[in-house]
Short mmCIF file of C-alpha atoms in Angstrom, two decimals:
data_model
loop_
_atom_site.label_atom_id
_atom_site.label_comp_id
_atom_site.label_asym_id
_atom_site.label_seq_id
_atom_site.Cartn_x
_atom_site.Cartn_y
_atom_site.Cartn_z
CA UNK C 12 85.93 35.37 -43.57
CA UNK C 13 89.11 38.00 -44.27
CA UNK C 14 88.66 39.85 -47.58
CA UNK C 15 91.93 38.18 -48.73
CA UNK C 16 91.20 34.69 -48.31
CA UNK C 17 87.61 35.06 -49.69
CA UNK C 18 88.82 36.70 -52.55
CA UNK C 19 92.11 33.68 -52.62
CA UNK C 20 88.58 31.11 -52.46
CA UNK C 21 86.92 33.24 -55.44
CA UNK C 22 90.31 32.97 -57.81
CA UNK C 23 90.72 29.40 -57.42
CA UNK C 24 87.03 28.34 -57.78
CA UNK C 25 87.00 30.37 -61.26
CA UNK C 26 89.86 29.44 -62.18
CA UNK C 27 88.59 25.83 -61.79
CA UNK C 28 85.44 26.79 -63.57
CA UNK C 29 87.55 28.01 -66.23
CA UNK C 30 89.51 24.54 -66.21
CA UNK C 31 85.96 22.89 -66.40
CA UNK C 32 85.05 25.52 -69.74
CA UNK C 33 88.24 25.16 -71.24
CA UNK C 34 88.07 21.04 -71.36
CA UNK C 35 84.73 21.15 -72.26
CA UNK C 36 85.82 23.10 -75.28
CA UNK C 37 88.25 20.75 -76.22
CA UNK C 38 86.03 17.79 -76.11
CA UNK C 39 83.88 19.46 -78.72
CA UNK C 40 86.62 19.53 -81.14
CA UNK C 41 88.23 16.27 -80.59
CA UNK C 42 84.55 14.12 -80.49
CA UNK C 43 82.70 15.75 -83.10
CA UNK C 44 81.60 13.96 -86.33
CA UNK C 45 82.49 15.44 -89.76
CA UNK C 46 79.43 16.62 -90.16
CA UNK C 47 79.50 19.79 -91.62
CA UNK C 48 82.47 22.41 -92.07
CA UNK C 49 85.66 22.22 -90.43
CA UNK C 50 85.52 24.45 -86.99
CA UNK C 51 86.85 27.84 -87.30
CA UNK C 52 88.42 30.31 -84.47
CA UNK C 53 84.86 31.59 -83.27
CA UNK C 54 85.14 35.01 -83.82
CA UNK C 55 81.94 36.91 -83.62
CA UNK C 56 79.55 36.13 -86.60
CA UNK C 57 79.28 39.88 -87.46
CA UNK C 58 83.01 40.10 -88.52
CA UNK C 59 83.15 38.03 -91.54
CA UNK C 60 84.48 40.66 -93.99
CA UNK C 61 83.56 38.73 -96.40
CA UNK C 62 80.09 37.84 -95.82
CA UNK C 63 76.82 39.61 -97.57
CA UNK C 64 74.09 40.31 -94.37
CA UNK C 65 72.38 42.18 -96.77
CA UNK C 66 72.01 39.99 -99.60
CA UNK C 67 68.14 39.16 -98.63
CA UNK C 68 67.47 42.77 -97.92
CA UNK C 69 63.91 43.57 -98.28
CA UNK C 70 62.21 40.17 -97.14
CA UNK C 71 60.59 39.33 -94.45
CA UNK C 72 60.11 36.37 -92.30
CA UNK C 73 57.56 35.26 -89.87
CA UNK C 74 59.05 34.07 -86.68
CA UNK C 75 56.84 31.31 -84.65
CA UNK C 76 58.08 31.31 -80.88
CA UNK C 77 57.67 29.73 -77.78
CA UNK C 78 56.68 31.39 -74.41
CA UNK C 79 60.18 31.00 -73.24
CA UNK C 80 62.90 32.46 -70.85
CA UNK C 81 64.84 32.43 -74.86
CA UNK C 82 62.71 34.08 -76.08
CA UNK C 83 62.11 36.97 -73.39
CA UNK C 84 66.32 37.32 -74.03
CA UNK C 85 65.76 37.17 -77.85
CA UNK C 86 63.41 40.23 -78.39
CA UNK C 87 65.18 43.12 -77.71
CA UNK C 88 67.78 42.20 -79.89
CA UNK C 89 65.76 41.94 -82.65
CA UNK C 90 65.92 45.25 -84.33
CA UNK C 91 69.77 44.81 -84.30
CA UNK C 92 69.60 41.78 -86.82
CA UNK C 93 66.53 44.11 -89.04
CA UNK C 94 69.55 46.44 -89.14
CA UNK C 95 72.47 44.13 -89.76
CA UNK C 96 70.47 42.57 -92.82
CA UNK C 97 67.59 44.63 -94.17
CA UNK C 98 65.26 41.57 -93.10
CA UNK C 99 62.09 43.13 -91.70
CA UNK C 100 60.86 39.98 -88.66
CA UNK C 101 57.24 39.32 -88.14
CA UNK C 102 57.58 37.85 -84.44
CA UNK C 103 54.67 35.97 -82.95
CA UNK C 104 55.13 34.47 -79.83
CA UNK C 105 52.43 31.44 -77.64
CA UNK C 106 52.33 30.15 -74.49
CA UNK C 107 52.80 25.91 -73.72
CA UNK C 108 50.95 24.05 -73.89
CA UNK C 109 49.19 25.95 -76.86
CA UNK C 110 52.45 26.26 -78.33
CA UNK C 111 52.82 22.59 -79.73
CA UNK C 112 49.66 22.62 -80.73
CA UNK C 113 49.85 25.74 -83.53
CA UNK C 114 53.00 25.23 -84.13
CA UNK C 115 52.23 21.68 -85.63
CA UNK C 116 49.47 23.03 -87.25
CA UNK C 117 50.78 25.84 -89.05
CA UNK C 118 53.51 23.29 -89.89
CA UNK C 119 50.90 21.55 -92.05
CA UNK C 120 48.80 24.86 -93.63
CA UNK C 121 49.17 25.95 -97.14
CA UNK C 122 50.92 28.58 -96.94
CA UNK C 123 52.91 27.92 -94.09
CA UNK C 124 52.99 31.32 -92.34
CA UNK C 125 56.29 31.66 -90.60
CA UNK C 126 59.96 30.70 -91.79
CA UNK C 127 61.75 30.35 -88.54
CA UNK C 128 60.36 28.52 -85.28
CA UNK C 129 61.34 27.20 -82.60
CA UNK C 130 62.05 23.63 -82.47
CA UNK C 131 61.84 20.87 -79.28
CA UNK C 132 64.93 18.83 -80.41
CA UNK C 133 63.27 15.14 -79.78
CA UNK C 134 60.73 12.75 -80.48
CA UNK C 135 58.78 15.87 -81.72
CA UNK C 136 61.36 17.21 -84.50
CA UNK C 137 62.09 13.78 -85.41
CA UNK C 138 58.15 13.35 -85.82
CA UNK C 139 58.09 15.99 -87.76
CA UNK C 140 61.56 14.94 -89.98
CA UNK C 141 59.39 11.58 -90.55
CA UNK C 142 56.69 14.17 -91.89
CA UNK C 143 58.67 15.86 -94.28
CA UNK C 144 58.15 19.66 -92.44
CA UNK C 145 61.57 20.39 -91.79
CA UNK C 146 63.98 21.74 -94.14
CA UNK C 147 67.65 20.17 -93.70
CA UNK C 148 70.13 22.82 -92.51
CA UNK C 149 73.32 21.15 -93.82
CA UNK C 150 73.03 22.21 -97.69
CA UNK C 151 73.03 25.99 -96.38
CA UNK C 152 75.27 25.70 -93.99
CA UNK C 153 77.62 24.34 -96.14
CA UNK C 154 77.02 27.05 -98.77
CA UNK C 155 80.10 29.82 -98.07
CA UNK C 156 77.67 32.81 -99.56
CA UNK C 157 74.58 32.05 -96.70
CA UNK C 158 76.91 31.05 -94.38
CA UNK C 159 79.98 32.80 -92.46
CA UNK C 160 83.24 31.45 -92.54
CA UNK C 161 83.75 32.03 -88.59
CA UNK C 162 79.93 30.31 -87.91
CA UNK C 163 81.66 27.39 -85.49
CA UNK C 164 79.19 24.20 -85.46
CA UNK C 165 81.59 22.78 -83.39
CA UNK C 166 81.68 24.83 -80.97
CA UNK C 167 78.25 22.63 -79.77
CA UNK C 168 78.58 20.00 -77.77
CA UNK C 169 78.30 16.47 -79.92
CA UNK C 170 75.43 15.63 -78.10
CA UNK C 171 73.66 18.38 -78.51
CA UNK C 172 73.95 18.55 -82.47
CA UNK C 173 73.37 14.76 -83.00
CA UNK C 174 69.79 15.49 -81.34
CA UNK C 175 68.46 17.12 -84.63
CA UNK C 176 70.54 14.90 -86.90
CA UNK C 177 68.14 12.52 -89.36
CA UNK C 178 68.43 9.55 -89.82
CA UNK C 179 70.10 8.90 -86.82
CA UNK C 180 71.66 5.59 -87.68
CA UNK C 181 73.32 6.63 -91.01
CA UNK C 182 77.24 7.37 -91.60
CA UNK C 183 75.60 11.10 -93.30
CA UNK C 184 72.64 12.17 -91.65
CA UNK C 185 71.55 15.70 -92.23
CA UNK C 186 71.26 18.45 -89.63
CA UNK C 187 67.80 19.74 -88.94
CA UNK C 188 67.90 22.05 -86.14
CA UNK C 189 70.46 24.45 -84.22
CA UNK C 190 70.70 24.36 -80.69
CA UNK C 191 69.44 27.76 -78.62
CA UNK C 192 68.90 26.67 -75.18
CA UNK C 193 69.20 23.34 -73.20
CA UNK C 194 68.32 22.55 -69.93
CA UNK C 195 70.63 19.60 -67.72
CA UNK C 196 69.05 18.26 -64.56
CA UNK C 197 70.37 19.38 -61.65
CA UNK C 198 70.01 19.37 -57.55
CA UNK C 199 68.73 23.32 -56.45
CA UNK C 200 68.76 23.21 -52.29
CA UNK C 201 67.83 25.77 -50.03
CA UNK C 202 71.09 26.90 -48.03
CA UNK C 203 68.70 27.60 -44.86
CA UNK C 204 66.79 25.05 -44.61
CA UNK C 205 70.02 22.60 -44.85
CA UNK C 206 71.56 24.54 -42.41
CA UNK C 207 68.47 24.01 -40.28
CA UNK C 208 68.05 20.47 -40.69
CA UNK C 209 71.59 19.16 -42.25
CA UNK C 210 74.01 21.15 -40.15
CA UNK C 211 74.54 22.66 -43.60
CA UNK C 212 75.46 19.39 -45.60
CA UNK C 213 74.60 18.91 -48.58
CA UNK C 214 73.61 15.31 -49.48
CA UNK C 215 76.23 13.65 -51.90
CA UNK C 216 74.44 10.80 -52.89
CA UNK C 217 70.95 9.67 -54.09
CA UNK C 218 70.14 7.60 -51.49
CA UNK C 219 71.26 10.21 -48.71
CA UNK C 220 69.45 12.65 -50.42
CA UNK C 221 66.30 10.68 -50.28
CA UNK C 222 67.08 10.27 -46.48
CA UNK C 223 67.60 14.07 -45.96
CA UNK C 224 64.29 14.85 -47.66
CA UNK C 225 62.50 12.48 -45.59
CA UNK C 226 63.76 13.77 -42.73
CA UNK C 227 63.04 17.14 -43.38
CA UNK C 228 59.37 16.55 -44.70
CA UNK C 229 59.10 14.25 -41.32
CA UNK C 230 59.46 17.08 -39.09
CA UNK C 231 56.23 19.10 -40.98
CA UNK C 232 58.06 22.36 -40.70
CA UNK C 233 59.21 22.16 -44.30
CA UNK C 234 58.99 19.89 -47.18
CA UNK C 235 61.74 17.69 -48.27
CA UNK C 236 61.48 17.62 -51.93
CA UNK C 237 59.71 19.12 -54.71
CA UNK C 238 59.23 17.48 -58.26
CA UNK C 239 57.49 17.23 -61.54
CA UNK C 240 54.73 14.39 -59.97
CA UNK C 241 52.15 15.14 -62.77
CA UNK C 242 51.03 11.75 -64.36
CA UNK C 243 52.08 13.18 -67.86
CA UNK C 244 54.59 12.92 -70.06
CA UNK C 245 56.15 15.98 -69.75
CA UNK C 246 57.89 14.97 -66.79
CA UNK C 247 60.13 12.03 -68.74
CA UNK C 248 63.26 13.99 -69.16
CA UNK C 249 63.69 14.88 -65.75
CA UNK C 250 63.28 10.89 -65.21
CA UNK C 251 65.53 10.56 -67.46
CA UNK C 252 68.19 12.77 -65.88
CA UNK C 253 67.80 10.57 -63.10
CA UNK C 254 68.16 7.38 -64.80
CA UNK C 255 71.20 8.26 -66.70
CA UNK C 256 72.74 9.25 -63.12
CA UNK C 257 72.92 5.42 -62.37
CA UNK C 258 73.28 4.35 -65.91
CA UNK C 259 76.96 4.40 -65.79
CA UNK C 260 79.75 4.15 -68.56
CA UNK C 261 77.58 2.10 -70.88
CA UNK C 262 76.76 3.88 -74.37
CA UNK C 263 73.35 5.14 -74.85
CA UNK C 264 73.09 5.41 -78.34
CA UNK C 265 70.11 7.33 -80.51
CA UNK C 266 67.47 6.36 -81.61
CA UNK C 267 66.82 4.26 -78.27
CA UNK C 268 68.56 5.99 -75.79
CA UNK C 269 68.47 3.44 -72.70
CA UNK C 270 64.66 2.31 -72.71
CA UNK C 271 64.83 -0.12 -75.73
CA UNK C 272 67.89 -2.79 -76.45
CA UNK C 273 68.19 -2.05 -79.53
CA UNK C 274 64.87 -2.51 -81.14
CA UNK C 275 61.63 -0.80 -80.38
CA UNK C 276 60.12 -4.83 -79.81
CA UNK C 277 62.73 -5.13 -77.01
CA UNK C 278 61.67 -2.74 -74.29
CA UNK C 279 64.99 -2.18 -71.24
CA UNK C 280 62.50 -1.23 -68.97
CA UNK C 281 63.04 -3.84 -66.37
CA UNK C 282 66.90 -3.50 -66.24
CA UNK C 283 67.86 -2.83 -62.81
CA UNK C 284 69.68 1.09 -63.13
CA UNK C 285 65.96 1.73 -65.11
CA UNK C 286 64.31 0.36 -61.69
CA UNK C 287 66.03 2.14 -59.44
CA UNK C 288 65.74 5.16 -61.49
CA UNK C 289 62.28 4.91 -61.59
CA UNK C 290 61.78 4.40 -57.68
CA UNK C 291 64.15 7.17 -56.59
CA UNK C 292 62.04 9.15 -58.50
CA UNK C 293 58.78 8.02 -56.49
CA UNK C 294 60.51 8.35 -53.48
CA UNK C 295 61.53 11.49 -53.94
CA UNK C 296 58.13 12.55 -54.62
CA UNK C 297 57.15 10.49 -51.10
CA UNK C 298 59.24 13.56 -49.30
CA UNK C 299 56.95 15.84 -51.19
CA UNK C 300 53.97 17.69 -50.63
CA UNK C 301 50.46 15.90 -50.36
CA UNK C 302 49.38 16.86 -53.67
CA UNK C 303 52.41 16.27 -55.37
CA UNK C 304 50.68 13.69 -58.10
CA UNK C 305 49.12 17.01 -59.50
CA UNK C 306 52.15 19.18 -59.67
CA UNK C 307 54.12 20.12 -62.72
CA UNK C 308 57.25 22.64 -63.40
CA UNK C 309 55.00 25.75 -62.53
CA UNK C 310 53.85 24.54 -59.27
CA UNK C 311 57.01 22.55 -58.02
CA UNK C 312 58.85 25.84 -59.62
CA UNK C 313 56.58 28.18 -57.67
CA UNK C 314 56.91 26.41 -53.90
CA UNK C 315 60.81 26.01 -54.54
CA UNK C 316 60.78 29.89 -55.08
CA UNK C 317 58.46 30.32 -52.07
CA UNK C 318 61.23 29.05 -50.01
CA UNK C 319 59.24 25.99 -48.59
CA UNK C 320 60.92 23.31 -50.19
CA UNK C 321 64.58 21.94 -49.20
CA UNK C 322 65.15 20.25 -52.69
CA UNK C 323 64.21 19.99 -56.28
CA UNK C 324 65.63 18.22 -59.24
CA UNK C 325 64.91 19.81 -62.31
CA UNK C 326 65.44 21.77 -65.05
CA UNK C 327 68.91 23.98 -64.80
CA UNK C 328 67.42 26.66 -66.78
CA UNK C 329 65.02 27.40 -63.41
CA UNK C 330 68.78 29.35 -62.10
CA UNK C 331 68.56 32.81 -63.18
CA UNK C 332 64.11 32.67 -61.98
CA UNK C 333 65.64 32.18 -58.53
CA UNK C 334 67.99 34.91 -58.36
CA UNK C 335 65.68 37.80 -59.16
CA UNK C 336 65.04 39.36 -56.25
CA UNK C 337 61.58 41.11 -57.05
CA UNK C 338 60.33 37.78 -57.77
CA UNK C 339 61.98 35.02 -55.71
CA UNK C 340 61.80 34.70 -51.93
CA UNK C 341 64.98 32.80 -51.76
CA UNK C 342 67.46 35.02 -53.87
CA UNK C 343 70.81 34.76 -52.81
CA UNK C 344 69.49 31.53 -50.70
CA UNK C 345 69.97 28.62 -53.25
CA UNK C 346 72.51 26.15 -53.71
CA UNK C 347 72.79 24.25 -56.97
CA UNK C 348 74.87 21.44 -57.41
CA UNK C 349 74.86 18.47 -59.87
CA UNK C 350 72.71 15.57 -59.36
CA UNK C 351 74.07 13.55 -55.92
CA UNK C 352 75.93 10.55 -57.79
CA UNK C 353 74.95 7.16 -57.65
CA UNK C 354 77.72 5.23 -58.29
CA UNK C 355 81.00 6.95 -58.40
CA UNK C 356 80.78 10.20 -60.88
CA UNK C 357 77.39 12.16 -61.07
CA UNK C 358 75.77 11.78 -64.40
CA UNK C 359 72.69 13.80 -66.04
CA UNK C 360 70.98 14.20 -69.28
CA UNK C 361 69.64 17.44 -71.67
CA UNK C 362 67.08 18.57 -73.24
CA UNK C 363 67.24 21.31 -76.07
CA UNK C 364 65.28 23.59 -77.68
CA UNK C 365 66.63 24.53 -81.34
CA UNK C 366 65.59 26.44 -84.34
CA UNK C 367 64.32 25.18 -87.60
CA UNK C 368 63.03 25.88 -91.26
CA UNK C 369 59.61 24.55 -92.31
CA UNK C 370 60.02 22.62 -95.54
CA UNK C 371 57.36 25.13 -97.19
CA UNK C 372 59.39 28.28 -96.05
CA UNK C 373 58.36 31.18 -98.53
CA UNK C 374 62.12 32.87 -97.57
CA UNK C 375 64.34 29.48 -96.43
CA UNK C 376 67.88 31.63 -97.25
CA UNK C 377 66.39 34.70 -95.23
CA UNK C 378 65.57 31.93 -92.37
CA UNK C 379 68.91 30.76 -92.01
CA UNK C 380 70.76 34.04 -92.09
CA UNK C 381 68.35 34.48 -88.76
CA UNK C 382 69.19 31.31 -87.42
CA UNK C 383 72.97 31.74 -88.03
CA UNK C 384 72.61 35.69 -86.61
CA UNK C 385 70.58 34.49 -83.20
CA UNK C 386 72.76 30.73 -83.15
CA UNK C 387 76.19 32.78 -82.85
CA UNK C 388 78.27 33.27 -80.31
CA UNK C 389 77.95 36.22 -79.49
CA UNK C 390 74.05 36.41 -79.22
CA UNK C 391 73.80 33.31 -77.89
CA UNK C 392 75.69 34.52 -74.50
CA UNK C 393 73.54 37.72 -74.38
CA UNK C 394 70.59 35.82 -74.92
CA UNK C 395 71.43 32.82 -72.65
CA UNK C 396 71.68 35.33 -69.75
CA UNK C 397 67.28 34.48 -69.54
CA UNK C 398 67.69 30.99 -69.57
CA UNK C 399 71.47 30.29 -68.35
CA UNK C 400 71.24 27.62 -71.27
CA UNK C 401 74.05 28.94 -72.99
CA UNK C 402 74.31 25.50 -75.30
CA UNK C 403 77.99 27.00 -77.05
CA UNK C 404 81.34 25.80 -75.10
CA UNK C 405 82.76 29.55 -76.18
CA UNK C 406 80.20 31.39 -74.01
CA UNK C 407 81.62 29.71 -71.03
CA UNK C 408 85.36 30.14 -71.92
CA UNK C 409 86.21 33.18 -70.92
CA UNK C 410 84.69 35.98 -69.03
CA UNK C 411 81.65 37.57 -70.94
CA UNK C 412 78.17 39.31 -70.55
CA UNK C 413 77.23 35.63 -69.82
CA UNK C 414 79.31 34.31 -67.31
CA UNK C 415 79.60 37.49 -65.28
CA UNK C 416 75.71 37.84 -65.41
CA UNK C 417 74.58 34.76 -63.76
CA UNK C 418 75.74 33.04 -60.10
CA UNK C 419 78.91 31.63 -60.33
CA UNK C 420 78.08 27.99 -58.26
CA UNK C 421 74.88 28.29 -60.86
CA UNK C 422 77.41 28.75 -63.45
CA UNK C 423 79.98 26.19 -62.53
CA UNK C 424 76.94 23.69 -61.39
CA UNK C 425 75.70 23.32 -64.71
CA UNK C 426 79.20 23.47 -66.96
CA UNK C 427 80.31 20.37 -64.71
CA UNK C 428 76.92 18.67 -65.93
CA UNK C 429 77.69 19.15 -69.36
CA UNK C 430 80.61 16.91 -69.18
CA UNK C 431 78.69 14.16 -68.08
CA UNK C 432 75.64 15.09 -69.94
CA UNK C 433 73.56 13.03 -72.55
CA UNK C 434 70.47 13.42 -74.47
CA UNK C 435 67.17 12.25 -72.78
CA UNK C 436 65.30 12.09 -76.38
CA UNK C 437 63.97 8.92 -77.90
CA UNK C 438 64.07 9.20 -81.45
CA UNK C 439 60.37 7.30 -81.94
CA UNK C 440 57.12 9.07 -83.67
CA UNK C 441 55.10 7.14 -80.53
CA UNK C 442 57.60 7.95 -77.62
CA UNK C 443 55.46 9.91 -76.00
CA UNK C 444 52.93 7.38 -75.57
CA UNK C 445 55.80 4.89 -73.89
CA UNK C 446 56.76 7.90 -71.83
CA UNK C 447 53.24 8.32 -70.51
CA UNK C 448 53.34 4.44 -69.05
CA UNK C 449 56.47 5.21 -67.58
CA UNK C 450 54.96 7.91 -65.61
CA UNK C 451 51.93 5.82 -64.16
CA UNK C 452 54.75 3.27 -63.62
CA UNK C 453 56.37 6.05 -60.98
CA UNK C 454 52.61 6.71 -60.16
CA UNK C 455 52.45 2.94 -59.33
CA UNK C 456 55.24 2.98 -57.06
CA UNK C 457 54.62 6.23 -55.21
CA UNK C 458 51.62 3.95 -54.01
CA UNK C 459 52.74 1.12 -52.59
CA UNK C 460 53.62 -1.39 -55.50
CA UNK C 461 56.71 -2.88 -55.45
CA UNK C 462 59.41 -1.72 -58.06
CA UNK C 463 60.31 -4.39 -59.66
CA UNK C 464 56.66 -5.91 -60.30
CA UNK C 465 55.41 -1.92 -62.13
CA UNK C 466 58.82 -2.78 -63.74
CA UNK C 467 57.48 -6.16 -64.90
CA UNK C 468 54.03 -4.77 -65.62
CA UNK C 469 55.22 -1.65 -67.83
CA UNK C 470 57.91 -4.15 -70.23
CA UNK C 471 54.77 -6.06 -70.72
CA UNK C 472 52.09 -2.80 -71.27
CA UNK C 473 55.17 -1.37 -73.36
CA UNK C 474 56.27 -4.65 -75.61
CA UNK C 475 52.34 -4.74 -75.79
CA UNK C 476 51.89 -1.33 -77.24
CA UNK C 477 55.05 -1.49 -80.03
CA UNK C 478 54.07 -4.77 -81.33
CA UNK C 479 50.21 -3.53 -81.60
CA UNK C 480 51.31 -0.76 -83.33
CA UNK C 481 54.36 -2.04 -85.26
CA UNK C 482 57.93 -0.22 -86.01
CA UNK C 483 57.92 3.02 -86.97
#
């Protein structure tokens, strides 16, 4: 291709990117609730002339984190904010699935040890908001001397900050967590091994795409699809990516999301989208690898990498792992895309990680000027260059550390999902239990039942289990 006309390509596809940022941005201001203080310009956090960082000088917080690409960007940035505010940090960080574990329990110990940790925005925080662990956020953020006047909630996406908002169904709920990272679901492909088998074309719907990787695991010299095929709940948000893709226009509101109609007695688990959610899923894993039943993220991650796969739906924050070169056989050899549509617009969902305060903090006012130091802006683009999570409209706006550090059809892949995107929690202390049927449901159909009778049998097992074990 002539250096001119790539470079003419290049212009316009940022500048659509930027088109894609810039509405994105706007949405955020004209959909938000009044949930907190008015949004501000967004200038960076650390030029509030105004604002004390130093008025908690001397403390020191314990930080509980998670293993996490976050968390490998966080670190080094660390002594800045010791500097900034006189705060000495006490970092500790585990590895899933440990993580959940510890952090629940230190949750619950007398003295709780850390101040700050980081929080799975779903059934688990609101679990733990039922439990009385987590400190709301709103009363400091709405306090001028702990909080900047430039600190932009609104610069979140709605959906993200209604995730850690309790009780979901009131006209005031309280905020309980602030977004750090999320992760859409999106379509990774291997550019070779479509050119090999495709002619290059990249499948634009679900059902071709099932087709493609059937055809490609057919022929033995590659497989067709990778996926999270574990019989565990762990995989349910990147079913429910999937779902929402066919869900269409129709509101999924919080608490239930789409799997209950409204009331945890009326499971929506045989609706139709739900069905053929659930069995594009299973077929998908068909055009797998033998032993895909035993594979979660690490392993479908790891043979994606390897270069033997031709697709994988999963978590977007997998990007940046595929472009480093010392580590990744097929840097500079992956597509991403959002998910194939179903009907006529491609839709996905999110998950998020956030931080929060335990209710028995020892320093709560030290916490938050943390939160609010590693929430802002400007560290969350320097940060988000780990996970390409960036969960702030303003990191995408404009050329930054962020954008220019990650691949651009990455980049623009995953902004486009966040216009479409919704959450994938279920606001239930037990969800985890209905999302564990739900995955021997896809289990079901992977071998041989039909759809819509593991449909059938699930709303039963499901309507079973909440009425055994009441409402919450």
């Amino acid at each position: 291709m002539p250096k001119l006309l790539a470079q003419s390509i290049g212009a316009l596809r940022r500048r659509r990117f930027m088109q894609l940022a810039a509405a994105a941005g706007m949405a955020s201001l004209t959909t938000c609730r009044p949930s907190a203080r008015p949004p501000t310009d967004g200038a960076a956090i650390e030029s509030g002339q105004d604002f004390d960082w130093r008025q908690f000088a001397g403390d020191q917080i314990g930080l509980l984190l998670d293993d996490h690409p976050w968390t490998t960007g966080l670190l080094p940035y660390l002594p800045d904010f010791e500097a900034l505010t006189g705060i000495t940090l006490k970092p500790r960080t585990v590895a899933e699935p440990a993580y959940f574990v510890e952090m629940e329990a230190l949750l619950r110990a007398d003295p709780v040890p850390m101040d700050v940790f980081f929080l799975p925005m779903d059934s688990t925080a609101y679990r733990l908001w039922e439990d009385d662990l987590l400190l709301p956020l709103t009363p400091l953020l709405n306090d001028p001397k702990l909080t900047a006047a430039n600190y932009n909630l609104f610069d979140f996406p709605e959906g993200f900050r209604l995730a850690a908002m309790y009780p979901p169904d009131s006209d005031s709920p309280q905020l309980f967590g602030i977004p750090a990272t999320f992760e859409a679901y999106i379509l990774f492909y291997n550019k070779r091994l479509v050119d090999q088998f495709l002619a290059g074309r990249v499948p634009q719907t679900m059902v071709e795409l099932v087709q493609a990787a059937n055809q490609i695991n057919e022929s033995g010299q590659a497989i067709g699809a990778v996926m999270r095929g574990v019989k565990s709940d762990v995989i349910i948000d990147t079913v429910a990516g999937i779902v929402l893709n066919g869900w269409g226009a129709e509101p999924t509101p919080l608490p239930f999301n789409l799997w209950f109609d409204g009331d945890w007695q009326q499971p929506n688990l045989t609706d139709p989208r739900i069905v053929e959610g659930l069995t594009t899923y299973a077929q998908l894993m068909q055009a797998g690898p033998a032993n895909i039943k035993q594979m979660n993220w690490p392993e479908a991650t790891q043979l994606f990498q390897a270069g033997k796969a031709a697709f994988y739906i999963d978590a977007s924050l997998f990007g940046p792992v595929f472009e480093r070169r010392d580590t990744s056989a097929i840097a500079g050899q992956v597509g991403y895309t959002v998910l194939p549509r179903v009907h006529q617009q491609s839709l996905t969902g999110h998950w998020l990680w956030g931080l929060g305060i335990p209710r028995q903090s020892s320093h709560p006012q030290a916490a938050w000027l943390f939160i609010q130091w590693a929430t802002s802006p400007e560290m969350e683009a320097k940060i988000a260059v780990a996970t390409g999570g960036a969960p702030r409209f303003s990191s995408w706006l404009t050329p930054s550390v962020y954008t220019e550090a990650i691949n651009f059809d990455y980049a623009l892949a995953v902004q486009t999902a966040m216009q479409t995107s919704r959450p994938t929690a279920v606001l239930h202390p037990r969800w985890n239990q209905v999302a564990l049927a739900i995955a021997a449901t896809i289990h079901d159909i992977y071998d041989g039942v039909e759809p819509a009778l593991a449909a059938d049998q699930l709303q039963a097992a499901v309507r079973q289990m909440m009425a055994r074990e009441g409402s919450p």
